[in-house]
PDB file of C-alpha atoms in Angstrom:
ATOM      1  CA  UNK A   1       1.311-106.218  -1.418  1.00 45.00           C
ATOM      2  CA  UNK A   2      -1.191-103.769  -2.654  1.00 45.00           C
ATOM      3  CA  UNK A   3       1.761-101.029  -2.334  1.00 46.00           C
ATOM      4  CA  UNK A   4       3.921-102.991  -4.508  1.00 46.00           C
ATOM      5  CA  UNK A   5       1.176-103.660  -7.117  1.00 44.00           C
ATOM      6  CA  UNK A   6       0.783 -99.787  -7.238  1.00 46.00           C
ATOM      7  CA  UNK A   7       4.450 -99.142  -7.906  1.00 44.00           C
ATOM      8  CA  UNK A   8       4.243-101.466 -10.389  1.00 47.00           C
ATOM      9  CA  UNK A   9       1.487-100.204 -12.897  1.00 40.00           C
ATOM     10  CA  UNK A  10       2.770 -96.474 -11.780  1.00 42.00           C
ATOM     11  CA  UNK A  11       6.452 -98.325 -13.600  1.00 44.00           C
ATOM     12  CA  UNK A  12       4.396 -99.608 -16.367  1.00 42.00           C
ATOM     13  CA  UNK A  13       2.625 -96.089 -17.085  1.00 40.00           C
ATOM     14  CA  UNK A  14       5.844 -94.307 -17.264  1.00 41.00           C
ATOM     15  CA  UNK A  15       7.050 -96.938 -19.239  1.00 41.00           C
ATOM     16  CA  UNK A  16       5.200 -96.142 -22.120  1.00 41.00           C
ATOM     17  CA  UNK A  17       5.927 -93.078 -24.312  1.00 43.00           C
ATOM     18  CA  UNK A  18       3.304 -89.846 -23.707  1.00 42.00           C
ATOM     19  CA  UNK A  19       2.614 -89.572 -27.045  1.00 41.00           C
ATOM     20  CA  UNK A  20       1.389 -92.905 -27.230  1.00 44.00           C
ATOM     21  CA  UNK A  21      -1.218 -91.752 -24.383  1.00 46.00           C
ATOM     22  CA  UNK A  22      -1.982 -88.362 -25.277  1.00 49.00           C
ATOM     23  CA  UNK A  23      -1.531 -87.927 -28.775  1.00 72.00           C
ATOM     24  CA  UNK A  24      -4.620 -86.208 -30.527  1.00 90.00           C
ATOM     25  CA  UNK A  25      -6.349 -87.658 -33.493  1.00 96.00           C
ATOM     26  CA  UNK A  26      -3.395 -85.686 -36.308  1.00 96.00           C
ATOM     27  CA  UNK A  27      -0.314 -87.041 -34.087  1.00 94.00           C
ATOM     28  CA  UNK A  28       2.592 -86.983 -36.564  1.00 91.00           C
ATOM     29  CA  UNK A  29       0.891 -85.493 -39.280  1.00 97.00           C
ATOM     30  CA  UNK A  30       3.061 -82.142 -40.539  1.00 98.00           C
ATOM     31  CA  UNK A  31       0.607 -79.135 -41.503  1.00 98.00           C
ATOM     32  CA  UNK A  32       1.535 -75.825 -43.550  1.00 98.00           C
ATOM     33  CA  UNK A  33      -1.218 -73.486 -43.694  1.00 98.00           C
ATOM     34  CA  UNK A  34      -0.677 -70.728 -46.440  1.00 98.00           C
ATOM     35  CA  UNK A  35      -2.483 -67.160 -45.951  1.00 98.00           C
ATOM     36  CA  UNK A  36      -3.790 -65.348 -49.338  1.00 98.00           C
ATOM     37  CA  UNK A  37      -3.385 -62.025 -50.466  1.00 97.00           C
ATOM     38  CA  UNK A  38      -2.801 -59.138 -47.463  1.00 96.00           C
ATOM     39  CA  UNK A  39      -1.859 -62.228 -45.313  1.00 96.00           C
ATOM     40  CA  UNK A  40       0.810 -63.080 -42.729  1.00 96.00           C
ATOM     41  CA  UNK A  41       2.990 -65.070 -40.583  1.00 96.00           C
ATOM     42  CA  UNK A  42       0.330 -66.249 -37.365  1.00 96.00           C
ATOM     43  CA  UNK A  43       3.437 -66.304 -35.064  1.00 95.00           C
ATOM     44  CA  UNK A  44       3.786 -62.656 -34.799  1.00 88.00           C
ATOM     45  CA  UNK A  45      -0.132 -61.629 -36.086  1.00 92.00           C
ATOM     46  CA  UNK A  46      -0.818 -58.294 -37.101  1.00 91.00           C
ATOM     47  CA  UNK A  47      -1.073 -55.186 -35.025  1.00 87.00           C
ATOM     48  CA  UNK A  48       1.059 -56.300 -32.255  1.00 86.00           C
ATOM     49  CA  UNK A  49      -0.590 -60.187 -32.290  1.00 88.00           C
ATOM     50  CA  UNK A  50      -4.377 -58.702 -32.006  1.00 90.00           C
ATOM     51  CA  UNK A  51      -4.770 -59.861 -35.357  1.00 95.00           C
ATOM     52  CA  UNK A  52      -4.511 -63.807 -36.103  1.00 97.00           C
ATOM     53  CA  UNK A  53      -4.927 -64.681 -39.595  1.00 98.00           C
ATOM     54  CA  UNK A  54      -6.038 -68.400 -38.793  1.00 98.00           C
ATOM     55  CA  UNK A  55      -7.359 -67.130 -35.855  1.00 98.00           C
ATOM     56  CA  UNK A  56      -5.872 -69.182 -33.321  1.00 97.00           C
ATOM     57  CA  UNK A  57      -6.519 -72.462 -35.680  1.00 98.00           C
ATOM     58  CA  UNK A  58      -2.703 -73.163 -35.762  1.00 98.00           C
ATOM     59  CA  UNK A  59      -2.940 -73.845 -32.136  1.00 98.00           C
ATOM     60  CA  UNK A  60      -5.844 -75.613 -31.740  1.00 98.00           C
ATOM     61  CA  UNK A  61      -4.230 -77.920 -34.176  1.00 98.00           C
ATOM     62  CA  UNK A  62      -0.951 -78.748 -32.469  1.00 98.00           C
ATOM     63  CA  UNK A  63      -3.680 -79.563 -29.688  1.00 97.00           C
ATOM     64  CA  UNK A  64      -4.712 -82.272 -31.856  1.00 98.00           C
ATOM     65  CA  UNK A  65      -1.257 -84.043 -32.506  1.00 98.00           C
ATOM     66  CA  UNK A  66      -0.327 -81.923 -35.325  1.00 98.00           C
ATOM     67  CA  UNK A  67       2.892 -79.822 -35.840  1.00 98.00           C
ATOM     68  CA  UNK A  68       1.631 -76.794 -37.704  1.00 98.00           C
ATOM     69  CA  UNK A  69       3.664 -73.901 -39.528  1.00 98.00           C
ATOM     70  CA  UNK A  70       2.139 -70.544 -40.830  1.00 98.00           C
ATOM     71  CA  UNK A  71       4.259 -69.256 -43.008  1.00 98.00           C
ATOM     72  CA  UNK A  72       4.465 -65.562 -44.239  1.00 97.00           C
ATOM     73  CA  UNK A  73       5.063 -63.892 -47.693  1.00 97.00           C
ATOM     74  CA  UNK A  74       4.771 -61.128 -49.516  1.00 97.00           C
ATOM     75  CA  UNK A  75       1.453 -59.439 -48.711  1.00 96.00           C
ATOM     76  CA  UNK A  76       0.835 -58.299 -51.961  1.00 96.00           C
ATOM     77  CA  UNK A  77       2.729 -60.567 -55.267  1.00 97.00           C
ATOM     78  CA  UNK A  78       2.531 -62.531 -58.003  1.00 98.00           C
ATOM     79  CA  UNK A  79       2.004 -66.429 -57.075  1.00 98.00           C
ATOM     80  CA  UNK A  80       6.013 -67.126 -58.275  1.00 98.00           C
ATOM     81  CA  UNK A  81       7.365 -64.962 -55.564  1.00 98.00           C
ATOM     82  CA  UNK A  82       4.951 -65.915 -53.164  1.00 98.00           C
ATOM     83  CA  UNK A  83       5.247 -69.274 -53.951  1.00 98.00           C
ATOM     84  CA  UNK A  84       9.299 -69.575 -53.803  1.00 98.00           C
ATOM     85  CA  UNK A  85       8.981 -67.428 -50.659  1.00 98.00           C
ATOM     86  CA  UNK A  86       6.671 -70.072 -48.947  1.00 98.00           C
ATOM     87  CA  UNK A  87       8.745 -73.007 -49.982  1.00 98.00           C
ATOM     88  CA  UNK A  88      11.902 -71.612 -48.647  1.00 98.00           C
ATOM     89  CA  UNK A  89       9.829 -70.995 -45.571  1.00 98.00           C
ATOM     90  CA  UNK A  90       8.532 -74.471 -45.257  1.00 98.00           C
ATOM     91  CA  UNK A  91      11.288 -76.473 -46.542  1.00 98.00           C
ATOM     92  CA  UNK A  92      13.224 -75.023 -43.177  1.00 98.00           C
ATOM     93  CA  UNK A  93      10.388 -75.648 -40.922  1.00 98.00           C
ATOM     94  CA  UNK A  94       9.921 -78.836 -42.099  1.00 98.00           C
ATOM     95  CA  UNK A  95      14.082 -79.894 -41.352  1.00 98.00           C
ATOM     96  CA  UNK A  96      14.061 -78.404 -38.207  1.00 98.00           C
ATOM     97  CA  UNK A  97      11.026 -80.432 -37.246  1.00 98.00           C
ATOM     98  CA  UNK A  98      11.558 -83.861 -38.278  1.00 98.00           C
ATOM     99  CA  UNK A  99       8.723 -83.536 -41.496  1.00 98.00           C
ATOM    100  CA  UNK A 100       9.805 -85.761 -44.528  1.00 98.00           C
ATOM    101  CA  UNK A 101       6.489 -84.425 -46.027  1.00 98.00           C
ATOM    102  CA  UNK A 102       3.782 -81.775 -45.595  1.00 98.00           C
ATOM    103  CA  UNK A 103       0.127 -81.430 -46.091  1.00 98.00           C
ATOM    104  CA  UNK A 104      -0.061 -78.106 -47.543  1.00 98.00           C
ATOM    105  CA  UNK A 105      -3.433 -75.997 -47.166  1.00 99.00           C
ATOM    106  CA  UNK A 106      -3.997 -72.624 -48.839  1.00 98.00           C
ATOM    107  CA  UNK A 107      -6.196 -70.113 -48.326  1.00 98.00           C
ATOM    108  CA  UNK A 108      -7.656 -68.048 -51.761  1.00 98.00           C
ATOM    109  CA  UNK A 109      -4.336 -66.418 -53.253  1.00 98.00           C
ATOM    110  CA  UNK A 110      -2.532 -69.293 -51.156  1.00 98.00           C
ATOM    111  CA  UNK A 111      -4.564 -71.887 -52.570  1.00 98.00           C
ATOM    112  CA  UNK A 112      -2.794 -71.346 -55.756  1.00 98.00           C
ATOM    113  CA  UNK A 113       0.179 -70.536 -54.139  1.00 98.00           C
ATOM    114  CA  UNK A 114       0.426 -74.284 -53.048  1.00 98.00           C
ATOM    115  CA  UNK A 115      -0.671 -75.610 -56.611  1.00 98.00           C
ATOM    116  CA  UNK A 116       2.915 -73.715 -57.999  1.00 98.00           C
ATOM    117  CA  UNK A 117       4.965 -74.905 -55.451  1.00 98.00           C
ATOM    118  CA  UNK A 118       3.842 -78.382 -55.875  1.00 98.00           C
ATOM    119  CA  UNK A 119       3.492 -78.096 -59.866  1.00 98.00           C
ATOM    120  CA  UNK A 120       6.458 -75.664 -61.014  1.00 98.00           C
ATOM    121  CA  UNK A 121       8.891 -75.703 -58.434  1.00 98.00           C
ATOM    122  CA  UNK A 122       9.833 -79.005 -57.510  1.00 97.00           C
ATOM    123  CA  UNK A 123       7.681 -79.199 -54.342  1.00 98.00           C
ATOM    124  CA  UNK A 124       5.806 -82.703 -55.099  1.00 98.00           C
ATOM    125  CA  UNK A 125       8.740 -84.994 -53.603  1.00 97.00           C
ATOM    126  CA  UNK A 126       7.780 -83.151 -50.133  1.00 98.00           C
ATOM    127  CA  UNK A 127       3.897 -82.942 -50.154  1.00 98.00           C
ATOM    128  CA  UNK A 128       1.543 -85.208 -48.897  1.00 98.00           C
ATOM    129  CA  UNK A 129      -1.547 -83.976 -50.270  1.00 98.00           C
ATOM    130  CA  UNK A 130      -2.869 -79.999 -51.418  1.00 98.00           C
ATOM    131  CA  UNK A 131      -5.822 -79.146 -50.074  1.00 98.00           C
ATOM    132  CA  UNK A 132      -7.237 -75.590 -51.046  1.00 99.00           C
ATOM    133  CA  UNK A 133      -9.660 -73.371 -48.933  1.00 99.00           C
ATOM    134  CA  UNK A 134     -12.042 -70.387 -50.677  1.00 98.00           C
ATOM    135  CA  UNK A 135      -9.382 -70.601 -53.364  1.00 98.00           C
ATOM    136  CA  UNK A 136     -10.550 -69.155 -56.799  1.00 98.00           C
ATOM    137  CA  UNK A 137      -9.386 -72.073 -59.203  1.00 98.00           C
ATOM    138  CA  UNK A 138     -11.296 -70.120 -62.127  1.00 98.00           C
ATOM    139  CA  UNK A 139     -10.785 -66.656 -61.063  1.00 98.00           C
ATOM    140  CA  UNK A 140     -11.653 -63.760 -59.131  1.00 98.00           C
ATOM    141  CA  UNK A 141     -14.090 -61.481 -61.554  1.00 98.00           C
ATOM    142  CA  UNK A 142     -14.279 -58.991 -58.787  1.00 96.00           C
ATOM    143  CA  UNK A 143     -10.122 -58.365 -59.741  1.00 97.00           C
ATOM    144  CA  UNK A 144     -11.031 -58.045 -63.460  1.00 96.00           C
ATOM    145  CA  UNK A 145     -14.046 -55.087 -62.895  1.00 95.00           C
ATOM    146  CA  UNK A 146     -11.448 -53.347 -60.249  1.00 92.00           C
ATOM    147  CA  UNK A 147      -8.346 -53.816 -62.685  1.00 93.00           C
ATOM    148  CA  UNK A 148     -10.483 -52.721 -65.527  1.00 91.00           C
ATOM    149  CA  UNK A 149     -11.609 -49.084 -63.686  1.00 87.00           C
ATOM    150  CA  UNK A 150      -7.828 -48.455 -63.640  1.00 85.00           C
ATOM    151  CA  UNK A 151      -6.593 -47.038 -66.925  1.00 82.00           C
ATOM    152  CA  UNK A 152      -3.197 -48.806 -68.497  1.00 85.00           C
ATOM    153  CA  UNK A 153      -1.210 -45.222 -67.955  1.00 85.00           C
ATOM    154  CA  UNK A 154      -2.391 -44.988 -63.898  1.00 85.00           C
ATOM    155  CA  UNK A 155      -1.674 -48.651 -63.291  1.00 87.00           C
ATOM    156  CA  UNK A 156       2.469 -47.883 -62.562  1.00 89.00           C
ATOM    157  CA  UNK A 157       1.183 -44.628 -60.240  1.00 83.00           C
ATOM    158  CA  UNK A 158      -1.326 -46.615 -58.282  1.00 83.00           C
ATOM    159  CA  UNK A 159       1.322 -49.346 -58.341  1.00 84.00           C
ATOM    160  CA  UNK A 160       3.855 -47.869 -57.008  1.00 89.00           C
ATOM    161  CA  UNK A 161       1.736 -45.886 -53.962  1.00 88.00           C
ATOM    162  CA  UNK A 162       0.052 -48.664 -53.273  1.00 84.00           C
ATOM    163  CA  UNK A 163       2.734 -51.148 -52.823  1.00 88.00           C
ATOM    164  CA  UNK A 164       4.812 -48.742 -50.574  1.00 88.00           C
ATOM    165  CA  UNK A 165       1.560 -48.234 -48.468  1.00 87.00           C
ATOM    166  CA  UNK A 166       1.908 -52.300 -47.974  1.00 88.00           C
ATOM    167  CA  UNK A 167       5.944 -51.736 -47.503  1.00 88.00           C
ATOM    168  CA  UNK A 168       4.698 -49.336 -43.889  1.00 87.00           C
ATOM    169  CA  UNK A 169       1.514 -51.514 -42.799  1.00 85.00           C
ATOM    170  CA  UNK A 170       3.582 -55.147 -42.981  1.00 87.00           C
ATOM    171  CA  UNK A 171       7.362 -53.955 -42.384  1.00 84.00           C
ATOM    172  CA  UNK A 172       8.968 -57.023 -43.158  1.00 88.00           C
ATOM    173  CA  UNK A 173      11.165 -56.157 -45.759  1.00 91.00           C
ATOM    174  CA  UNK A 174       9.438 -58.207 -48.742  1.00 94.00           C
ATOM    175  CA  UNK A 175       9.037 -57.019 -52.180  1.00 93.00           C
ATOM    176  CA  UNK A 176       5.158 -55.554 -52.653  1.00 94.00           C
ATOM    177  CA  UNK A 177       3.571 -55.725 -56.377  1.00 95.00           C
ATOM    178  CA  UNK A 178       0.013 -54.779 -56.215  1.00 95.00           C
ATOM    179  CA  UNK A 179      -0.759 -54.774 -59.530  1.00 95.00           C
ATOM    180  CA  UNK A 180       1.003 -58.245 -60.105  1.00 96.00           C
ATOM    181  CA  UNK A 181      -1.141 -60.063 -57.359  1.00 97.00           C
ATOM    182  CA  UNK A 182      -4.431 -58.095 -58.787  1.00 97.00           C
ATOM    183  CA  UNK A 183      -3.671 -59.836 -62.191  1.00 97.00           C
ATOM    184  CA  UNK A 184      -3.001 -62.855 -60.380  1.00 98.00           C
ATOM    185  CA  UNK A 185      -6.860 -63.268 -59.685  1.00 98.00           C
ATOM    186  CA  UNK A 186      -8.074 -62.415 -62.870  1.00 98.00           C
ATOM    187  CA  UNK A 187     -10.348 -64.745 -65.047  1.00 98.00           C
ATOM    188  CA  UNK A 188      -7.955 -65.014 -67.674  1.00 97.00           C
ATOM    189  CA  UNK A 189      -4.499 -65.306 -65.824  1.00 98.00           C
ATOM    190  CA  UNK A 190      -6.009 -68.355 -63.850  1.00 98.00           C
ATOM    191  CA  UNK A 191      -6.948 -69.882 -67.256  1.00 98.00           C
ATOM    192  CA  UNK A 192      -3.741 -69.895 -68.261  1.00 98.00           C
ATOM    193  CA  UNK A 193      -2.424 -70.604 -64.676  1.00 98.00           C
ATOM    194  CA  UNK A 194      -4.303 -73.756 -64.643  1.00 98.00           C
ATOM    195  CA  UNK A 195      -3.070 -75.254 -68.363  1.00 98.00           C
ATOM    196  CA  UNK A 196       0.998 -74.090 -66.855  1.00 98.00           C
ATOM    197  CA  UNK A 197       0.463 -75.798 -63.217  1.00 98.00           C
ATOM    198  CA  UNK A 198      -1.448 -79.353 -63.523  1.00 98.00           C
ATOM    199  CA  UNK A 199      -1.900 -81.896 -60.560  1.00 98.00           C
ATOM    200  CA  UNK A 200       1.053 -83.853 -60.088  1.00 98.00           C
ATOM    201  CA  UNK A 201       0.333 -87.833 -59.962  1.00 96.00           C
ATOM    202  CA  UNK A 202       0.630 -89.109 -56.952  1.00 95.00           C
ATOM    203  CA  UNK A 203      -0.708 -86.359 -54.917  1.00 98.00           C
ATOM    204  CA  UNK A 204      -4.750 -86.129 -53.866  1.00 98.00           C
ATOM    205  CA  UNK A 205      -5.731 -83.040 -54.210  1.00 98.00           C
ATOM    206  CA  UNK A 206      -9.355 -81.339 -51.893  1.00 98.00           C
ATOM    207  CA  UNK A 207     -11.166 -78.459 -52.280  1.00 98.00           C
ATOM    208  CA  UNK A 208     -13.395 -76.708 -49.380  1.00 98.00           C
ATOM    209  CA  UNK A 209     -15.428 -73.521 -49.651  1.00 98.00           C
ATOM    210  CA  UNK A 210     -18.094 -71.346 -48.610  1.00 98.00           C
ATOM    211  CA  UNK A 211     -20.526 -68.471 -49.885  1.00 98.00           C
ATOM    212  CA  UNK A 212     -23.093 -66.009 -48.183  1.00 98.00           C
ATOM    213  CA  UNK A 213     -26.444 -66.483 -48.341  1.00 98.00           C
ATOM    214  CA  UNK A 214     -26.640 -62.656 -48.922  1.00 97.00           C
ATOM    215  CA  UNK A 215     -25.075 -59.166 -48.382  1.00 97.00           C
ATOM    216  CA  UNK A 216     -25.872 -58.916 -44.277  1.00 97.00           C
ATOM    217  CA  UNK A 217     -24.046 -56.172 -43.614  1.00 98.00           C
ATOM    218  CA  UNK A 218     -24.495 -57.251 -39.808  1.00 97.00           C
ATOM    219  CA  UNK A 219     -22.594 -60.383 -39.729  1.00 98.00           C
ATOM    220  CA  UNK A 220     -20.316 -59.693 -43.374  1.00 98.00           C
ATOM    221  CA  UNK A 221     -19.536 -55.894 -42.831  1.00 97.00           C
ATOM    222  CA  UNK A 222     -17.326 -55.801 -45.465  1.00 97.00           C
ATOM    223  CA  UNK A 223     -17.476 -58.759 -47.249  1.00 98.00           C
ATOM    224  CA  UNK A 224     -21.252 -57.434 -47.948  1.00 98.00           C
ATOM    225  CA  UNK A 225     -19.940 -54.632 -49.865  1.00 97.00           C
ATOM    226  CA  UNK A 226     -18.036 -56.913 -52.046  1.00 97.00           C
ATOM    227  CA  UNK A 227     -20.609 -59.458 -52.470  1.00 98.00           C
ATOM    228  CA  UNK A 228     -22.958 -57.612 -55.091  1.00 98.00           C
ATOM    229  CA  UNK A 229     -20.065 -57.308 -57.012  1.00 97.00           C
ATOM    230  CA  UNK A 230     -18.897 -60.662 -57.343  1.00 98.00           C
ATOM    231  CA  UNK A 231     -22.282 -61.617 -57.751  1.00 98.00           C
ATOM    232  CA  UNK A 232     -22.010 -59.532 -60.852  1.00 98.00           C
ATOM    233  CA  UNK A 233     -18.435 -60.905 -62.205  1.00 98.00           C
ATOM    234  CA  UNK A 234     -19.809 -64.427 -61.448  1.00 98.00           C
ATOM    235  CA  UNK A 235     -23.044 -64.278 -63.729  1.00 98.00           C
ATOM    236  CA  UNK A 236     -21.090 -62.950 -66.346  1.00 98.00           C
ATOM    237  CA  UNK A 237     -17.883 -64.887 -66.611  1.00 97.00           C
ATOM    238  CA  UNK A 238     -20.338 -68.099 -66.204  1.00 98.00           C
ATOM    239  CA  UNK A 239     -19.430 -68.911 -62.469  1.00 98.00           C
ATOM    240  CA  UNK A 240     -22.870 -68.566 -61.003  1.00 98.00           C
ATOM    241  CA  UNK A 241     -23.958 -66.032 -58.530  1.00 98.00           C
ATOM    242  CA  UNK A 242     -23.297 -67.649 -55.065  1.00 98.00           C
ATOM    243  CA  UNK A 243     -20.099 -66.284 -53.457  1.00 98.00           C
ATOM    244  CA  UNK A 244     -17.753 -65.628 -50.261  1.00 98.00           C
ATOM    245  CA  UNK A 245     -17.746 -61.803 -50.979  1.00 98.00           C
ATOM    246  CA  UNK A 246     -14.444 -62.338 -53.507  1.00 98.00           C
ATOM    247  CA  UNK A 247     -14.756 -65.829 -55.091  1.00 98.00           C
ATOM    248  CA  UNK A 248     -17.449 -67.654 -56.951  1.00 98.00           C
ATOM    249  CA  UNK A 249     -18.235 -70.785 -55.069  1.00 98.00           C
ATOM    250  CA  UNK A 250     -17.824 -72.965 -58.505  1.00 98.00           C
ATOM    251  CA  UNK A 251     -14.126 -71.214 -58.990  1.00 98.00           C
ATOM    252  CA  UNK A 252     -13.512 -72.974 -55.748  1.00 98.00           C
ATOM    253  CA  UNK A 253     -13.959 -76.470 -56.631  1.00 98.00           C
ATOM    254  CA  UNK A 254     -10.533 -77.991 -57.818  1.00 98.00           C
ATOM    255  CA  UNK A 255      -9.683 -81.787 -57.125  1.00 98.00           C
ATOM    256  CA  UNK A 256     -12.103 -84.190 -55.222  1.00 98.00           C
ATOM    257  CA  UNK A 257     -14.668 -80.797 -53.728  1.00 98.00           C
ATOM    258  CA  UNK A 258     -15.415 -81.860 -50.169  1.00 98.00           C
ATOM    259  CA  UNK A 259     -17.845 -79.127 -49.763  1.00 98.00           C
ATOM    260  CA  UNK A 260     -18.517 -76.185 -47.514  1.00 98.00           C
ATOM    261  CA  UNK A 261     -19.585 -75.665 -43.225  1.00 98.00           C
ATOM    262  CA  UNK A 262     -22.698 -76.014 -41.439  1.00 97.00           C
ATOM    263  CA  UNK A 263     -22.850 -72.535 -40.408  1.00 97.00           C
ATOM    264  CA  UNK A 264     -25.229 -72.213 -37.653  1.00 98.00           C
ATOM    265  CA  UNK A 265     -29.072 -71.380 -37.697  1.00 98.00           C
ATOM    266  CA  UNK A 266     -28.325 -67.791 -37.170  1.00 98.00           C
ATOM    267  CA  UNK A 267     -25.702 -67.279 -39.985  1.00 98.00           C
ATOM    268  CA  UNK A 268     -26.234 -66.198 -43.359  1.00 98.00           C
ATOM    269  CA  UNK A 269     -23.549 -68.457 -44.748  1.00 98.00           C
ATOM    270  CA  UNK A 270     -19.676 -68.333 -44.468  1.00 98.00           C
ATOM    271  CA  UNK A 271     -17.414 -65.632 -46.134  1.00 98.00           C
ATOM    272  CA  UNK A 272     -14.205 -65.141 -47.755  1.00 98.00           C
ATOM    273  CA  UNK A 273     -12.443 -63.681 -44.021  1.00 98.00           C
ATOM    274  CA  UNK A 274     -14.779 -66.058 -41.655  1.00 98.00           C
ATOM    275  CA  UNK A 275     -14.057 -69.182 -43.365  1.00 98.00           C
ATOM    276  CA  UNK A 276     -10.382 -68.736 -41.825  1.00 98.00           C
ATOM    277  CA  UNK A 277     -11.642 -67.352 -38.750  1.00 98.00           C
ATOM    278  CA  UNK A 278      -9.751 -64.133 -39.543  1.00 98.00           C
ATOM    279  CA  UNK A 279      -9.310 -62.099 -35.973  1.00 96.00           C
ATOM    280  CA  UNK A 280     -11.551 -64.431 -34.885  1.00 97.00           C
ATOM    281  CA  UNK A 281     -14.464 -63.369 -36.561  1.00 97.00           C
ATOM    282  CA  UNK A 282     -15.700 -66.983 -38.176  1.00 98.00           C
ATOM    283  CA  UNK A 283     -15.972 -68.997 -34.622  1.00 98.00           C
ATOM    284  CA  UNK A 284     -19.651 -67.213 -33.630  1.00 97.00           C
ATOM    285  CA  UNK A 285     -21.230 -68.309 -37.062  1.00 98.00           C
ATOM    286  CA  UNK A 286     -19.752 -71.940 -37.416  1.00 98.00           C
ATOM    287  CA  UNK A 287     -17.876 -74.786 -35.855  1.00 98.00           C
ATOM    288  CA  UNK A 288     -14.274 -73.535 -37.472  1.00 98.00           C
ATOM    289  CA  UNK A 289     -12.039 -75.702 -35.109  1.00 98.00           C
ATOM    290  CA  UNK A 290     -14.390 -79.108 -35.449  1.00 98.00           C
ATOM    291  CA  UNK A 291     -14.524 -77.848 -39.928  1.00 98.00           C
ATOM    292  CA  UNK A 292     -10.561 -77.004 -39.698  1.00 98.00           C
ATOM    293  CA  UNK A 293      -9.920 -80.964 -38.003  1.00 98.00           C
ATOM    294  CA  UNK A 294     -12.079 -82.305 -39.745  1.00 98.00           C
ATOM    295  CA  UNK A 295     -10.303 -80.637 -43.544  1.00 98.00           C
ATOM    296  CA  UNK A 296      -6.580 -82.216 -41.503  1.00 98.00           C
ATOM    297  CA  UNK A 297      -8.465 -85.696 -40.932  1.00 98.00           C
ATOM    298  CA  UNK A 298      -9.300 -85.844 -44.153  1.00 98.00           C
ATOM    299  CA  UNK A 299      -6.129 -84.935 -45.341  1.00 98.00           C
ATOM    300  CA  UNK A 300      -4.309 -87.606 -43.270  1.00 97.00           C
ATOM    301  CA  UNK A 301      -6.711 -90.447 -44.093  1.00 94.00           C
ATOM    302  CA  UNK A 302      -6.204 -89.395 -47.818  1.00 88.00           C
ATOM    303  CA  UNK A 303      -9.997 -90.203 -48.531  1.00 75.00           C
TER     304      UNK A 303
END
C-alpha cells in the first residue's frame, strides 16, 4: 500500500511543470541590459571573457527566472547608431525567445540609449518599462571640460586615431566615432536630447544611481581621478557636487528615482564602473546581485 501511495505522489510531482516548482522570483519576465560607452556584448566579455561588463549579473539573473540578453554596440557612437544597433539586436533576441515585450535597463551612455529606442525609433510597442542605471539625464560636465581642451582643428585628428585605436581593442567590425559619443554626454546635447526624446505614455519609467563619498584612490582607482573633476563640472553647470566619478548624481534622476545601494560599512560609496559590477569589481563594496533583483522586481511589479 505504502509503495503504491509513493508511486503515486512521485506521478503527481512529475505531473506538474518544473517551472511551476522552480521558477525564481522574475520567471517569465524578458530582460535587456544595455552597456554605456566602451561597453560590450557579456557573452563573449572582453579580453578573452576575463572581462564581464555586468559582471556575471546576466547570469545570476536567469537564476532568478529571468531570460536576460546583453547586447553589444558600437563602443564608441552617437546614441542613433547605438541605439538602432541595440534594437536590431534585441528585437532578434526577443523572437527567438518567445518575448512579446522587454524591460530594457541601461547603463550611463545606454541609459539614453534605451530612452531613443523607445522614444524615436518605434521601440514603445515592445517595452515593458525603461529603467536607467548611473545614466546622466542632464549631462556629463566632465565631457564638456575634456571636449573643450581639444581645439575645433585637432578634433578630426584625435578623431580619427582614436576611433581606429577602438576599431583594434573591440574587433567587431562596428563603426567607431569618438568625438560623436563625447558630444553625446555633453550638458547641452542632453538638453536638447531630452526636449527630441520624451517618455512615451504608457511606459513607467525608474531611475537608480550612485556617487562616492570621496576620491579613495584605494577602492575607486580610477574613478578617483575623475571624481574631482566632475565635482568641478557639477558645481558649475548647477548639478551639485556628489558624483560616480563621471555623472552628477542629480543628472541621474529621470522618471520615478528609486534611489541608490547600501554600500557596506567599509565603502566609500558606489561608482560609475562598481555600480555594474564591472570585472567584478562592485560585489566586495555592496550587495550588487540582491540591488540588481531587486531594480528587475521592481521593474516587473511596475511599482
Amino acid at each position: 500500500m505504502k509503495k503504491k501511495i509513493m508511486i503515486g505522489v512521485f506521478a503527481t510531482l512529475l505531473s506538474v511543470p518544473t517551472s511551476g516548482l522552480f521558477a525564481g522570483p522574475l520567471d517569465g519576465q524578458c530582460i535587456a541590459l544595455v552597456h554605456g560607452i566602451l561597453g560590450f556584448d557579456d557573452t563573449q566579455g572582453l579580453a578573452g571573457g576575463l572581462v564581464k561588463y555586468w559582471g556575471g549579473l546576466d547570469g545570476y539573473l536567469r537564476s532568478q527566472g529571468a531570460k536576460v540578453t546583453t547586447p553589444g554596440s558600437s563602443a564608441t557612437n552617437s546614441i542613433p547608431t547605438r541605439a538602432s544597433q541595440i534594437q536590431s539586436a534585441v528585437s532578434t533576441w526577443m523572437t527567438a525567445n518567445g518575448c512579446s515585450k522587454v524591460h530594457l535597463m541601461g547603463h550611463s551612455q545606454g541609459g539614453l540609449v534605451i530612452r531613443y529606442m523607445v522614444s524615436n525609433l518605434g521601440f514603445n510597442g515592445k517595452t515593458q518599462t525603461v529603467t536607467t542605471i548611473n545614466s546622466l539625464h542632464q549631462g556629463a560636465p566632465m565631457a564638456d571640460i575634456v571636449l573643450a581642451a581639444i581645439p575645433g582643428w585637432l578634433q578630426p585628428f584625435a578623431n580619427s586615431a582614436l576611433s581606429l585605436l577602438a576599431k583594434l581593442v573591440y574587433r567587431d567590425g562596428r563603426p567607431q566615432d569618438v568625438i560623436a559619443m563625447g558630444k553625446s554626454l555633453t550638458v547641452s546635447y542632453v538638453k536638447t536630447f531630452n526636449t527630441n526624446s520624451p517618455n512615451k505614455s504608457g511606459i513607467k519609467y525608474y531611475s537608480y544611481g550612485s556617487e562616492m563619498a570621496w576620491a579613495d584612490l584605494i577602492q575607486h582607482p580610477i574613478m578617483a581621478l575623475t571624481h574631482p573633476i566632475t565635482w568641478a563640472g557639477g558645481l558649475y553647470y548647477g548639478l551639485g557636487g556628489g558624483n560616480d566619478g563621471v555623472v552628477p548624481l542629480n543628472s541621474q534622476k529621470w522618471g520615478a528615482w528609486k534611489g541608490t545601494p547600501s554600500s557596506y560599512w567599509f565603502a566609500t560609496g558606489i561608482d560609475h564602473l562598481q555600480a555594474t559590477n564591472l570585472a567584478w569589481s562592485g560585489q566586495n563594496y555592496f550587495d550588487v546581485q540582491g540591488y540588481y533583483l531587486n531594480i528587475a522586481k521592481n521593474a516587473k511589479a511596475g511599482l
